[in-house]
Coordinates of C-alpha atoms in Angstrom, one line a residue:
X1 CA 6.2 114.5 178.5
X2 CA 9.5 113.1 179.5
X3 CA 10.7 114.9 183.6
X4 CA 14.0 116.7 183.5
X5 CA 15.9 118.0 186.6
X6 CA 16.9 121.6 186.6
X7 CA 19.3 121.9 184.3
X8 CA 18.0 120.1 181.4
X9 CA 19.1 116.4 182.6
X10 CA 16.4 113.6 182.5
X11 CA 15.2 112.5 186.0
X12 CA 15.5 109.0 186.6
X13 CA 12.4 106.9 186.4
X14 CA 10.5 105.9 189.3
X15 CA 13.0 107.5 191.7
X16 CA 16.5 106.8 191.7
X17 CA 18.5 104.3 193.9
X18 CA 21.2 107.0 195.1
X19 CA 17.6 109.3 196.1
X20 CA 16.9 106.3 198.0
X21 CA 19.8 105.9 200.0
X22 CA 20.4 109.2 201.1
X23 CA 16.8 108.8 202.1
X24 CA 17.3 105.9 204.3
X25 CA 20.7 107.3 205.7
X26 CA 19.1 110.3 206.7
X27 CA 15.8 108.7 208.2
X28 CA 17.7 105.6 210.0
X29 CA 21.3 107.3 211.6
X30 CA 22.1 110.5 212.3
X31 CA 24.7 109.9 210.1
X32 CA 26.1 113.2 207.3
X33 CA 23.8 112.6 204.3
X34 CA 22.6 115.0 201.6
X35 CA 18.6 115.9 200.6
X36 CA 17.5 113.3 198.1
X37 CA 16.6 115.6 195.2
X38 CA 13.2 113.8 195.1
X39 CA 11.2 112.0 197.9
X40 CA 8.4 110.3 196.6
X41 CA 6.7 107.1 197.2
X42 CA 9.1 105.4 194.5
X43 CA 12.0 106.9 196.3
X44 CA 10.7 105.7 199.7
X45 CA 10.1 102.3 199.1
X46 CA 14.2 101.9 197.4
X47 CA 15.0 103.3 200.8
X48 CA 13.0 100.6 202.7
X49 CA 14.5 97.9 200.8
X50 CA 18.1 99.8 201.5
X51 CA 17.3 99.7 205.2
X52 CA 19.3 96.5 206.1
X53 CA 22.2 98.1 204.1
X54 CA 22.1 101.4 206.2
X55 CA 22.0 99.0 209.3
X56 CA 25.1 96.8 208.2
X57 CA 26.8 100.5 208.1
X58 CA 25.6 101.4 212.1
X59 CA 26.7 97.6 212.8
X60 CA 30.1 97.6 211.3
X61 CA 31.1 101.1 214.1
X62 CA 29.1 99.2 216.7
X63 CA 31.3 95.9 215.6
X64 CA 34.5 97.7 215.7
X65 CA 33.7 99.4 219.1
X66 CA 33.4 95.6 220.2
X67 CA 36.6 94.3 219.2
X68 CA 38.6 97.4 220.1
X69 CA 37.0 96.8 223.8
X70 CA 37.8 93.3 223.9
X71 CA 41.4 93.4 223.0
X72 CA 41.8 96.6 225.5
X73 CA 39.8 94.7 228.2
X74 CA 39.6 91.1 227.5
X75 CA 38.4 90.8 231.2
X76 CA 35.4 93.2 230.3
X77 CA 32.5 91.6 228.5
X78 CA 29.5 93.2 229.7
X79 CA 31.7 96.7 229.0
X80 CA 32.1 95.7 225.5
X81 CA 28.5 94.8 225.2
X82 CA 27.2 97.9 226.4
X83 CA 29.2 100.1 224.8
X84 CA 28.3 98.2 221.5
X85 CA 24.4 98.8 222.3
X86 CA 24.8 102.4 223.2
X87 CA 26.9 102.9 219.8
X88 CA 24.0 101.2 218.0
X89 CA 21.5 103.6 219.6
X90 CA 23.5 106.6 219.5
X91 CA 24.0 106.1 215.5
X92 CA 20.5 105.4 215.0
X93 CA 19.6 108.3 217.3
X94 CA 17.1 106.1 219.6
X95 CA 14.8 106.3 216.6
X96 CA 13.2 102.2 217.0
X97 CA 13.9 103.1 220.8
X98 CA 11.0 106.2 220.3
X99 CA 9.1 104.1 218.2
X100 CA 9.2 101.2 220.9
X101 CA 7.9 103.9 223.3
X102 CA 5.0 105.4 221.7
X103 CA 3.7 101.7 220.7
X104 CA 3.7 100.9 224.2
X105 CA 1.9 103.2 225.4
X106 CA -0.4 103.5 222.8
X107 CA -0.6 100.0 223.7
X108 CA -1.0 100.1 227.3
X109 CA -3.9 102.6 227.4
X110 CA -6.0 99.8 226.1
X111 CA -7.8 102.7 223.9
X112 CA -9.6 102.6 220.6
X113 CA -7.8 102.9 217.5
X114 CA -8.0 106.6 216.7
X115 CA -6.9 107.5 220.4
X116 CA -4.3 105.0 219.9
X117 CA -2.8 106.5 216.9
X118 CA -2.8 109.9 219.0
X119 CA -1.0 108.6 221.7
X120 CA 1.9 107.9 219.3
X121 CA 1.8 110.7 217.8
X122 CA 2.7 112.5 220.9
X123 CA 6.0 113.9 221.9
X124 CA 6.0 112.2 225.5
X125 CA 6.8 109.3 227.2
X126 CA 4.1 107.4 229.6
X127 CA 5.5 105.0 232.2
X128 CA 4.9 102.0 229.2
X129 CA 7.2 103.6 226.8
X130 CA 9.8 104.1 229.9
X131 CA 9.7 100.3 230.9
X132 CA 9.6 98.9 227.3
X133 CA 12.7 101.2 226.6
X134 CA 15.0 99.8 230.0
X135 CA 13.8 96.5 228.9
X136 CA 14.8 96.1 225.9
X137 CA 18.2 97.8 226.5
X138 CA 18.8 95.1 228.9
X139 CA 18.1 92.4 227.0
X140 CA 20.2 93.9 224.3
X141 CA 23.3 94.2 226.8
X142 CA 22.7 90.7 228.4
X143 CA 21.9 89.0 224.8
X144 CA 25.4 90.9 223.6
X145 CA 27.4 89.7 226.8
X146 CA 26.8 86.7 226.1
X147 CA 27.9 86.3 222.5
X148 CA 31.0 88.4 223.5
X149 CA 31.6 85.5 226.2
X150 CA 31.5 83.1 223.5
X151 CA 33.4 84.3 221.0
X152 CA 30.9 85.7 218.7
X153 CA 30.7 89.5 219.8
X154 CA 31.3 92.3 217.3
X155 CA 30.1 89.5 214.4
X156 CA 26.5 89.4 216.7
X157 CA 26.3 93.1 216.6
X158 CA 26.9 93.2 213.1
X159 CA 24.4 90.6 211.9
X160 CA 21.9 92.1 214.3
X161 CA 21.7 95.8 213.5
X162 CA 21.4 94.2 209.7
X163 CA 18.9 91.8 210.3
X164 CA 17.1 93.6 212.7
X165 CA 16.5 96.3 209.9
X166 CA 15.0 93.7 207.4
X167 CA 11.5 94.6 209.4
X168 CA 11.2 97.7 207.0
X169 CA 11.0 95.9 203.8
X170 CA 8.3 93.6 205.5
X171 CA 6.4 96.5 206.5
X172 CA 6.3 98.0 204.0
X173 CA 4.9 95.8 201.6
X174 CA 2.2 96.5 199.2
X175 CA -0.5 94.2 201.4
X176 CA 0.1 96.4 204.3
X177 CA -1.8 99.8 204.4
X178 CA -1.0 102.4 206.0
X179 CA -2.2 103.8 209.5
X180 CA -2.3 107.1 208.0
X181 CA -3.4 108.9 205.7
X182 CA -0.1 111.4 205.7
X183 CA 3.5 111.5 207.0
X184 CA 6.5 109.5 206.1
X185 CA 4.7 106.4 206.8
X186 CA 2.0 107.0 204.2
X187 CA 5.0 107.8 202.0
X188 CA 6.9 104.0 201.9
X189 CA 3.8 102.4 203.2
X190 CA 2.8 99.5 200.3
X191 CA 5.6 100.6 198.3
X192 CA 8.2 97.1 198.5
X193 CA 6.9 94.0 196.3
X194 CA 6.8 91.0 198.7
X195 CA 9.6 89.1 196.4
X196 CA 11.7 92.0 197.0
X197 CA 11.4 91.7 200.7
X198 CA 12.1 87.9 200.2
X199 CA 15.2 88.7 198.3
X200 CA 16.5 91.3 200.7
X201 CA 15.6 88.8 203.3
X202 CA 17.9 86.2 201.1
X203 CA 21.0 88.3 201.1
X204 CA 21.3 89.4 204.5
X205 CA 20.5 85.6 205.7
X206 CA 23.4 84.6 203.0
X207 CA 25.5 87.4 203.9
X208 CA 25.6 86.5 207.7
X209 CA 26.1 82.9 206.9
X210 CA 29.6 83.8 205.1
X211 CA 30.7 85.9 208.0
X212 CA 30.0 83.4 210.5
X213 CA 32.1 80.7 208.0
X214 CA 34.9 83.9 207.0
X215 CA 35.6 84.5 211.1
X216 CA 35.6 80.4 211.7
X217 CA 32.6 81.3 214.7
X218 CA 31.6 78.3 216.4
X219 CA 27.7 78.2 217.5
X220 CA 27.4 74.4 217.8
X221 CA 25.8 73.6 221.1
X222 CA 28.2 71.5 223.3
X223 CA 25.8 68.3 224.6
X224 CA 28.1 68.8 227.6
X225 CA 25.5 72.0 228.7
X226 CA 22.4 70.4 228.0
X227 CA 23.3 67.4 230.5
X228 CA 24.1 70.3 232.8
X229 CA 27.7 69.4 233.3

């Protein structure tokens, strides 16, 4: 027997790519989206493999930010940097900042697995999660300032926030189980065929090597530094 939506229409097979992507918009940003009219484990592995997509959208506003800073302040590098980071989190609404948090302290308690998994369950923060969290925010700002110093700014934050969502796909491959039995992670958990995370990988890698050529971005390293002079 053939699934219909209400309404008599036929339901797409296997989930549907537009399902998908208001799944991962809504999951990744606190951006507007609409319910998916399914979520299944079809629908949630599309939306993995959309991921990088959704981040290119988060990096574009963080890349604009950037530039409109540096032509208002050309003076003001670390500003621009931080306001790009802080646009970047704000978007995604701190959600692989919470993550980071509960892994490190589920981490730092040096516990067995189950109590582990408890841990980052749990709504609060333990003095790992806090340090993890200011640390990574300041490499983020210091790794931005200095791309922003050398020309490379807003096309950094860009590539980044895209690339940096590529770990999704690879997570969520069909060799990798889940850590439990329920939840949204059970959902997309082995649901993305590892040639389609090598493909996903491929474009973005591609994509980001025609920006760097398109915005003539040098990142050759002048010999002149490495003899210190």
């Amino acid at each position: 027997m053939k699934a219909h939506e209400p309404g008599g229409r036929r339901r797409p097979p296997g989930g549907g790519w537009a399902d998908g992507c208001w799944l991962a918009v809504g999951t990744l940003t606190v951006l507007p989206a609409r319910m998916p009219a399914r979520v299944d484990r079809a629908v949630g592995g599309r939306a993995m493999v959309l991921a990088p997509g959704v981040g290119g959208v988060i990096g574009a506003i963080a890349a604009a930010v950037v530039a409109v800073a540096q032509v208002l302040r050309p003076d003001a590098d670390l500003l621009a940097a931080v306001l790009g980071v802080l646009v970047v989190v704000a978007l995604s609404g701190a959600l692989h900042l919470d993550g980071l948090a509960d892994f490190s302290d589920a981490l730092g308690s040096r516990r067995d697995r189950e109590t582990m998994l408890r841990i980052m369950k749990q709504s609060d923060i333990g003095p790992f999660g806090v340090v993890a969290i200011i640390g990574v925010l300041l490499i983020d700002v210091a790794a931005l300032t200095a791309c922003v110093r050398s020309g490379f700014g807003w096309q950094a934050v860009l590539i980044a926030t895209t690339a940096g969502r590529l770990t999704l796909p690879w997570t969520c491959r069909t060799t990798i189980p889940s850590a439990r039995p329920d939840g949204l992670g059970a959902t997309v958990a082995g649901t993305v065929r590892p040639v389609t995370a090598v493909l996903t990988t491929g474009a973005v890698l591609a994509a980001a090597v025609v920006l760097t050529w398109l915005t003539g971005a040098d990142l050759t390293f002048p010999a002149g530094r490495l003899a210190g002079t």
